[in-house]
CSV table of C-alpha atoms in Angstrom, one decimal:
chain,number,residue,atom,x,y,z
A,1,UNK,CA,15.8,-28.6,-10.0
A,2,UNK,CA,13.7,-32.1,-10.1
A,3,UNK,CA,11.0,-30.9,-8.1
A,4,UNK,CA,6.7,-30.7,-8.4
A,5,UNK,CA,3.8,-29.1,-6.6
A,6,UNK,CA,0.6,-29.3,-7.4
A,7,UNK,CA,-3.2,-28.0,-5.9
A,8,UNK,CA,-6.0,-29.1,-6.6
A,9,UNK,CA,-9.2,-26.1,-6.7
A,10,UNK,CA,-12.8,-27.6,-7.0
A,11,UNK,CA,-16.4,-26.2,-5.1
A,12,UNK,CA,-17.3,-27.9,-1.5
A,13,UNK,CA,-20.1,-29.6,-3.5
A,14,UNK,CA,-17.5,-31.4,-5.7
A,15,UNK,CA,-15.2,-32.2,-2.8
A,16,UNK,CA,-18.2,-33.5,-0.8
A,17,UNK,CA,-19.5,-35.6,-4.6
A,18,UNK,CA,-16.3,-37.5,-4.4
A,19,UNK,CA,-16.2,-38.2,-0.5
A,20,UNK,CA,-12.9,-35.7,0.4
A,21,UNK,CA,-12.8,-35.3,4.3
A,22,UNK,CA,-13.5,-31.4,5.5
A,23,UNK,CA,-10.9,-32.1,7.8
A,24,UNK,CA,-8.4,-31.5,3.9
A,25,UNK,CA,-10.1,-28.3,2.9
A,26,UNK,CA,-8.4,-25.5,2.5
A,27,UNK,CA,-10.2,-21.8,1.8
A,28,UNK,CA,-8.3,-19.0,0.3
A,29,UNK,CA,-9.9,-16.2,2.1
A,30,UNK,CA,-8.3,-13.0,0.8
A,31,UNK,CA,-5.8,-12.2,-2.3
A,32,UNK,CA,-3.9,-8.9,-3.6
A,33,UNK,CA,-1.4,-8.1,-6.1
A,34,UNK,CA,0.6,-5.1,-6.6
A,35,UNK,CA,2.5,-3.1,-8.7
A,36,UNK,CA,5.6,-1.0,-7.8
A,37,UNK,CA,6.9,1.8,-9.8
A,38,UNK,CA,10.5,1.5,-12.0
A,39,UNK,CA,13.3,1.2,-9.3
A,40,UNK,CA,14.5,4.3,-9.7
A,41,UNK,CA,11.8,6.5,-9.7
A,42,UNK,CA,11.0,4.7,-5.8
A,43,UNK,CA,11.1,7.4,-3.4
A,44,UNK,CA,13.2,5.2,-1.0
A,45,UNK,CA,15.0,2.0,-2.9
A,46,UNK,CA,15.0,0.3,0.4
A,47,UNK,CA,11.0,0.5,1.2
A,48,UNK,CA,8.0,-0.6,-0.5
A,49,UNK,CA,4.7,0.8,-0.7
A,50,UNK,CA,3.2,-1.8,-3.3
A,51,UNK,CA,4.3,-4.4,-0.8
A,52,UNK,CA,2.8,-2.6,2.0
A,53,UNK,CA,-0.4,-1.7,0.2
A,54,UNK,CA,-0.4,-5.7,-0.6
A,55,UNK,CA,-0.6,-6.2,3.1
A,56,UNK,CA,-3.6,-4.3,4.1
A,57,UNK,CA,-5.3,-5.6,0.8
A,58,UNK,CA,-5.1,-9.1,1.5
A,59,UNK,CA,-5.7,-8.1,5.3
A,60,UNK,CA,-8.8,-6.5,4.1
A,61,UNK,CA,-9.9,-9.1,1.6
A,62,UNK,CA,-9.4,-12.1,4.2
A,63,UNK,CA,-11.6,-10.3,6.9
A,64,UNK,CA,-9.4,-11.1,9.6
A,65,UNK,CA,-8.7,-8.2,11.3
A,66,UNK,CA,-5.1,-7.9,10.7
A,67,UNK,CA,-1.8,-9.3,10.0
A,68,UNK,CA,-1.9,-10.5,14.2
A,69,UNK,CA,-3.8,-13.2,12.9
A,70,UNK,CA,-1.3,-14.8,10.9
A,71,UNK,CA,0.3,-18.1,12.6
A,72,UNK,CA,2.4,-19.6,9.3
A,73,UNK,CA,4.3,-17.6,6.3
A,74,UNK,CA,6.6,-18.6,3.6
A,75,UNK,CA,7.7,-15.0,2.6
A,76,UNK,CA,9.1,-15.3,-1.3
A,77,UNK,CA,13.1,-15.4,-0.7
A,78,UNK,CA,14.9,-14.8,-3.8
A,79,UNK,CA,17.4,-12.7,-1.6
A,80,UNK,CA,17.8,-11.1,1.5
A,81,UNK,CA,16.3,-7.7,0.6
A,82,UNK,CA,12.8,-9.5,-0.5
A,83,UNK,CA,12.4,-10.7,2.8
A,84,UNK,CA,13.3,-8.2,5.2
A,85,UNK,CA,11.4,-5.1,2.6
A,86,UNK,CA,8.4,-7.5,3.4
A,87,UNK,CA,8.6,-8.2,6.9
A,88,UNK,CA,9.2,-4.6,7.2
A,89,UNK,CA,6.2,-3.6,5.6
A,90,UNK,CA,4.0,-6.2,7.0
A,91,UNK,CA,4.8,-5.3,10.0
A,92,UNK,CA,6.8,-8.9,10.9
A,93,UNK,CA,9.9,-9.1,13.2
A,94,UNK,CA,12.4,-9.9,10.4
A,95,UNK,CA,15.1,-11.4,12.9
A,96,UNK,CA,13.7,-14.7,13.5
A,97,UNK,CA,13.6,-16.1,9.7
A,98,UNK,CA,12.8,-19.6,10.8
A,99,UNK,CA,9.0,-18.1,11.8
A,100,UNK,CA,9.2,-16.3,7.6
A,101,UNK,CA,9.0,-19.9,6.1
A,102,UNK,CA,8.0,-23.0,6.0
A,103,UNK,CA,10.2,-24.4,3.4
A,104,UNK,CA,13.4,-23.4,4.8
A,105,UNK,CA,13.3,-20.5,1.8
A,106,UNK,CA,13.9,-20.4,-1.9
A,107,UNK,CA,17.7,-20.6,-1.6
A,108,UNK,CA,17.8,-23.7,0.1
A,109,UNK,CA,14.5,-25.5,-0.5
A,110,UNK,CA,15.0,-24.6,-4.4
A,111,UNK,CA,12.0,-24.2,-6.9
A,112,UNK,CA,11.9,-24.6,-10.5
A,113,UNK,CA,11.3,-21.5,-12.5
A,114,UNK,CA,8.9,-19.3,-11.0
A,115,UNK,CA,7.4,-22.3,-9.1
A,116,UNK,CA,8.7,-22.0,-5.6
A,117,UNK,CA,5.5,-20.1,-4.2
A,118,UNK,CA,3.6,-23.1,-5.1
A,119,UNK,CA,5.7,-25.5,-2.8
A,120,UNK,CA,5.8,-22.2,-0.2
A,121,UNK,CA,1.6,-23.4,-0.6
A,122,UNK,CA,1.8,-26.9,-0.4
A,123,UNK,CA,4.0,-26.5,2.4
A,124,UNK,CA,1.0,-24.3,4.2
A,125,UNK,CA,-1.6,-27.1,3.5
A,126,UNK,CA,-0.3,-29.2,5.8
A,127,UNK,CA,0.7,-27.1,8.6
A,128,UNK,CA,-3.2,-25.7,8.5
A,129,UNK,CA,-4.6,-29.3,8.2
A,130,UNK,CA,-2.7,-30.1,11.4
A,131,UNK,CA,-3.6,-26.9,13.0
A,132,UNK,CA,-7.4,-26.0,12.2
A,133,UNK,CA,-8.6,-22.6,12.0
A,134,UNK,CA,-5.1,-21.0,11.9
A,135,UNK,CA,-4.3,-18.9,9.1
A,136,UNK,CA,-1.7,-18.7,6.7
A,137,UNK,CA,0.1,-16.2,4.4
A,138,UNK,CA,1.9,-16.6,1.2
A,139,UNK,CA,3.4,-13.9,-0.8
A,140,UNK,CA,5.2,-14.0,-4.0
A,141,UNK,CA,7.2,-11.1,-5.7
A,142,UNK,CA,8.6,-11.3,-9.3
A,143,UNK,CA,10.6,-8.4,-11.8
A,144,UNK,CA,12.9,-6.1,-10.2
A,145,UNK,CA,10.8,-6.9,-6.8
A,146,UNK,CA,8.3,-4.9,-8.0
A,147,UNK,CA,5.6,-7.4,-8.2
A,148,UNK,CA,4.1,-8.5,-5.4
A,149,UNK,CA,1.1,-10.9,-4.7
A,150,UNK,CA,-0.7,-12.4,-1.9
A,151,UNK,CA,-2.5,-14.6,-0.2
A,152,UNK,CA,-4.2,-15.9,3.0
A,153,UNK,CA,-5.7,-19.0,4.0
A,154,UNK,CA,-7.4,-21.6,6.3
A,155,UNK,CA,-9.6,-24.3,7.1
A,156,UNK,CA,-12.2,-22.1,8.3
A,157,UNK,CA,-14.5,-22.3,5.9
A,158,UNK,CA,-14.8,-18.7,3.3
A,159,UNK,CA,-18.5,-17.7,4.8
A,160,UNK,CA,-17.2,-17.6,8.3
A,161,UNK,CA,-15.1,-14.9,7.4
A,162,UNK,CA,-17.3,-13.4,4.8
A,163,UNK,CA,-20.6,-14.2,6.4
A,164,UNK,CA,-22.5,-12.0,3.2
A,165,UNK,CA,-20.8,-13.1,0.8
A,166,UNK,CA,-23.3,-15.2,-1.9
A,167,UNK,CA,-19.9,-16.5,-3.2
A,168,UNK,CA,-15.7,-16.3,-3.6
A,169,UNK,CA,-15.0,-13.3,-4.8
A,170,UNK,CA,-12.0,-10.9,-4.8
A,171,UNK,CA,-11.8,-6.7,-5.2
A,172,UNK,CA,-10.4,-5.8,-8.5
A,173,UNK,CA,-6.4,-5.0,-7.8
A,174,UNK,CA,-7.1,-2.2,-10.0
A,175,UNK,CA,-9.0,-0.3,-7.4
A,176,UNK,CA,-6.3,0.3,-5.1
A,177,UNK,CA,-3.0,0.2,-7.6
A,178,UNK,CA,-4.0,3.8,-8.7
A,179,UNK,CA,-2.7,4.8,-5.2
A,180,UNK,CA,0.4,3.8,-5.8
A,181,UNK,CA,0.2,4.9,-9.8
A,182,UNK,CA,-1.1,8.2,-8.2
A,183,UNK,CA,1.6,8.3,-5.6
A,184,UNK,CA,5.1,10.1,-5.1
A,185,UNK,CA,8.5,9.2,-7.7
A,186,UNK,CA,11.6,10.8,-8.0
A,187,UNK,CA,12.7,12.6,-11.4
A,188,UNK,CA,15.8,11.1,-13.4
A,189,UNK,CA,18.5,12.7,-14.4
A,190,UNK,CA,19.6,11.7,-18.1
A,191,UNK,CA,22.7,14.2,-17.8
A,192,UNK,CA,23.6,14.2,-14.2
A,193,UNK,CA,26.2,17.2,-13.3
A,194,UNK,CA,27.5,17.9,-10.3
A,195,UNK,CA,27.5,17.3,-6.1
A,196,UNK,CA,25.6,14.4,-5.5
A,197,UNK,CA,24.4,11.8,-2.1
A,198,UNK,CA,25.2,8.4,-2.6
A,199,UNK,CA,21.6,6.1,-1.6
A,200,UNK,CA,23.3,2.6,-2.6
A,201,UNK,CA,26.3,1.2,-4.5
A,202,UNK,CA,27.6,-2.1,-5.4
A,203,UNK,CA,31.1,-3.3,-6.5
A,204,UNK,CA,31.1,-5.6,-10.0
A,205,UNK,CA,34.2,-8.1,-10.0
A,206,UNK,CA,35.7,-10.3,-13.3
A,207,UNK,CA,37.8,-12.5,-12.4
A,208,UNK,CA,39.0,-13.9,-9.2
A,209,UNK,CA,38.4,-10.9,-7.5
A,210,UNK,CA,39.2,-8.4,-9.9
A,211,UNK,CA,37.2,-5.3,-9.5
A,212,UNK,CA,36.1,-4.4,-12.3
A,213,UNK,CA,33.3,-1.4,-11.9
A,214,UNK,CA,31.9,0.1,-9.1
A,215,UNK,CA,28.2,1.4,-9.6
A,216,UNK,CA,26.4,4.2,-7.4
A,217,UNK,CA,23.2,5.2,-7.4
A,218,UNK,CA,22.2,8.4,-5.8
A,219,UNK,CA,20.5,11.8,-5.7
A,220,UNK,CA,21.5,14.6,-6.9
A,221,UNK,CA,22.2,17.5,-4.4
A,222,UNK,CA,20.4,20.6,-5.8
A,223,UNK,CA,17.9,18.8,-8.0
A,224,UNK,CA,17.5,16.1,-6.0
A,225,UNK,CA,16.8,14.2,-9.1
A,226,UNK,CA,18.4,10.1,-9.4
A,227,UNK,CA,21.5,9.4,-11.0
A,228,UNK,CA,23.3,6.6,-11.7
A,229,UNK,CA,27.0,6.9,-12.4
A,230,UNK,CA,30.0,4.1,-12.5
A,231,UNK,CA,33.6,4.5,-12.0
A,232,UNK,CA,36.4,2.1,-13.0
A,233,UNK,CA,39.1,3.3,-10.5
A,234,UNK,CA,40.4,0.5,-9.4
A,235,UNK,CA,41.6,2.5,-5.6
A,236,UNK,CA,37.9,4.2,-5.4
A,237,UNK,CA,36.2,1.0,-5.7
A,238,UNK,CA,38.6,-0.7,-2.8
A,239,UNK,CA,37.6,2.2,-0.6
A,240,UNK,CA,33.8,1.2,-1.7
A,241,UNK,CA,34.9,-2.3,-0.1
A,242,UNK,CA,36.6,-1.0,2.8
A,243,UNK,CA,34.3,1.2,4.1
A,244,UNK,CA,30.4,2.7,4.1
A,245,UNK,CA,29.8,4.1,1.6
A,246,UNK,CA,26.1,5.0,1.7
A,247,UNK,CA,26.0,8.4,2.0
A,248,UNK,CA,28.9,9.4,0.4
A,249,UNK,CA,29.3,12.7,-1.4
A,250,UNK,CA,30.6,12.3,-5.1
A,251,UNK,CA,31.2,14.5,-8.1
A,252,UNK,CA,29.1,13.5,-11.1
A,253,UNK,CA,29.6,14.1,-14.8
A,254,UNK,CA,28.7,12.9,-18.3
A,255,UNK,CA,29.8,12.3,-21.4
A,256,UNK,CA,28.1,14.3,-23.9
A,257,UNK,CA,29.4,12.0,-26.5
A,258,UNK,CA,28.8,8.6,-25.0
A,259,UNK,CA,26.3,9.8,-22.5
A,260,UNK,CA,28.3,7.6,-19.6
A,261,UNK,CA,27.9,8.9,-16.0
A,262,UNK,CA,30.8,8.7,-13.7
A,263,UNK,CA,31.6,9.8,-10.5
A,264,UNK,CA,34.8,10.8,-8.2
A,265,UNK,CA,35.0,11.2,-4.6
A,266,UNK,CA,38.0,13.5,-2.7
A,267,UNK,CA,38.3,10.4,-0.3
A,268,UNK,CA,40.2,8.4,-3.4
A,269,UNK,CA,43.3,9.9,-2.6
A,270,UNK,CA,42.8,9.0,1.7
A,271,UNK,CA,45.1,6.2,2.6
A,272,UNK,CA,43.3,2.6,2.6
C-alpha cells in the first residue's frame, strides 16, 4: 500500500516560537492501553473486558465525563468483530458504521503495516480543526484482538480539561491492567473427553470450495473447561454450513497418541 501519515508533537511554546496558528493545535487529552488474556482462557470469546476497561480509562484520563462527549471515531477495523466487540463495550450504536470512522475503515481506506491508526489520526485532525472544541476518539487493537489502545482528543486546550495539572501526564496502564490480570478465565482442557457446548466454529476450505476441516471451540459440559476439537467429515462440516451451529452438542475425544481432539455430533447422519 503506497500510503504516509505523519504528526508532528512539539510544546505550545515551540508551536507559538515558530508562528503555528492555535486555530491547528491539537491536545491529546486522555490515553489507555490494555491487555486481554489468551483467547481461550476469555470468559466469553465474543466480549471484551480489556476493551471495555480501555474505555473508562481513557474516559477517565480525558476528564470529560464520558463517552457522550465523543463527536468523531475511527474505531480500528481489521474485521467485523473488532468493531462491533468495541462499539459494544463503549457503549456505541454499532449499526450505523459510517458514524465508527472517518476513513471509510481499514479494509477500504487500506494502511501499511500497522499504520492505519495513524491515518484513523490524521483523519481526526481535520475534522477537529473544522469543528473546535469537539472531541475525538481513536482506538487501535493488535495480536489476537487482545491489545487494545486509546485515545482522545481536541482543540480545547489540555489545562481546560485538567485544570491542576502542572503538565501532560498519563496514569500508568499498569494500575488498572491487574484487574483484568486479577480477573475471571476459563481452564483448558489438554485431553478433552466427552459431552461438550459448542461457543464458535469455523469451516477451513482448500481449494475451490473444498472443505477441508471444520474447527469448534467449546466448553466442556461437566468441567466446563475449553476445548478445541476438529473434524474432517466432509457431511458434518456441510451441516456446519447449512445451519447454526453455535450451541451445538458434540462428542469429544483424543488421541492419546497424537494428542488430536475431534468431535462428532448425532445430527451427521440428519438429512441436509
Amino acid at each position: 500500500v503506497d500510503q504516509s501519515a505523519s504528526v508532528i508533537i512539539m510544546s505550545e511554546a515551540e508551536a507559538m516560537r515558530r508562528g503555528i496558528s492555535k486555530s491547528k493545535w491539537i491536545y491529546l487529552h486522555g490515553c489507555a492501553d490494555t491487555i486481554e488474556k489468551m483467547t481461550l482462557r476469555r470468559p466469553q470469546l465474543h466480549r471484551s473486558p480489556a476493551m471495555r476497561i480501555m474505555g473508562r480509562e481513557v474516559a477517565k484520563a480525558s476528564n470529560i465525563g464520558s463517552m457522550d462527549m465523543i463527536k468523531y471515531k475511527d474505531i480500528y477495523s481489521c474485521f467485523p468483530i473488532a468493531v462491533s466487540v468495541v462499539a459494544r463495550e463503549l457503549g456505541f450504536d454499532p449499526k450505523d458504521g459510517t458514524k465508527l470512522t472517518l476513513t471509510g475503515g481499514l479494509p477500504y481506506h487500506g494502511g501499511p503495516g500497522s499504520n492505519y491508526s495513524l491515518h484513523g489520526l490524521v483523519a481526526l485532525a481535520s475534522k477537529l480543526r473544522a469543528d473546535p472544541g469537539s472531541y475525538g476518539l481513536i482506538t487501535a487493537n493488535g495480536g489476537y484482538f487482545n491489545k487494545h489502545s486509546a485515545g482522545i482528543y481536541s482543540t480545547t486546550p489540555y489545562h481546560i480539561t485538567h485544570p491542576n495539572a502542572v503538565k501532560w501526564s498519563r496514569m500508568n496502564p499498569k494500575s488498572y491492567q491487574c484487574e483484568l490480570d486479577n480477573g475471571p478465565e476459563v481452564k483448558l482442557s489438554n485431553c478433552p473427553e466427552g459431552l461438550g457446548t459448542v461457543e464458535t466454529y469455523t469451516v477451513v476450505h482448500k481449494g475451490k470450495g473444498n472443505e477441508y476441516r471444520g474447527i469448534v471451540i467449546g466448553k466442556l459440559n461437566e468441567s466446563q473447561e475449553r476445548f478445541v476439537a476438529t473434524s474432517n467429515d466432509t457431511k458434518l462440516m456441510r451441516i456446519m454450513k447449512s445451519r447454526e451451529f453455535l450451541g451445538q452438542q458434540v462428542n469429544v475425544s483424543t488421541d492419546n497418541h497424537t494428542g488430536i481432539s475431534t468431535f462428532r455430533t448425532n445430527i451427521v447422519n440428519s438429512s441436509l
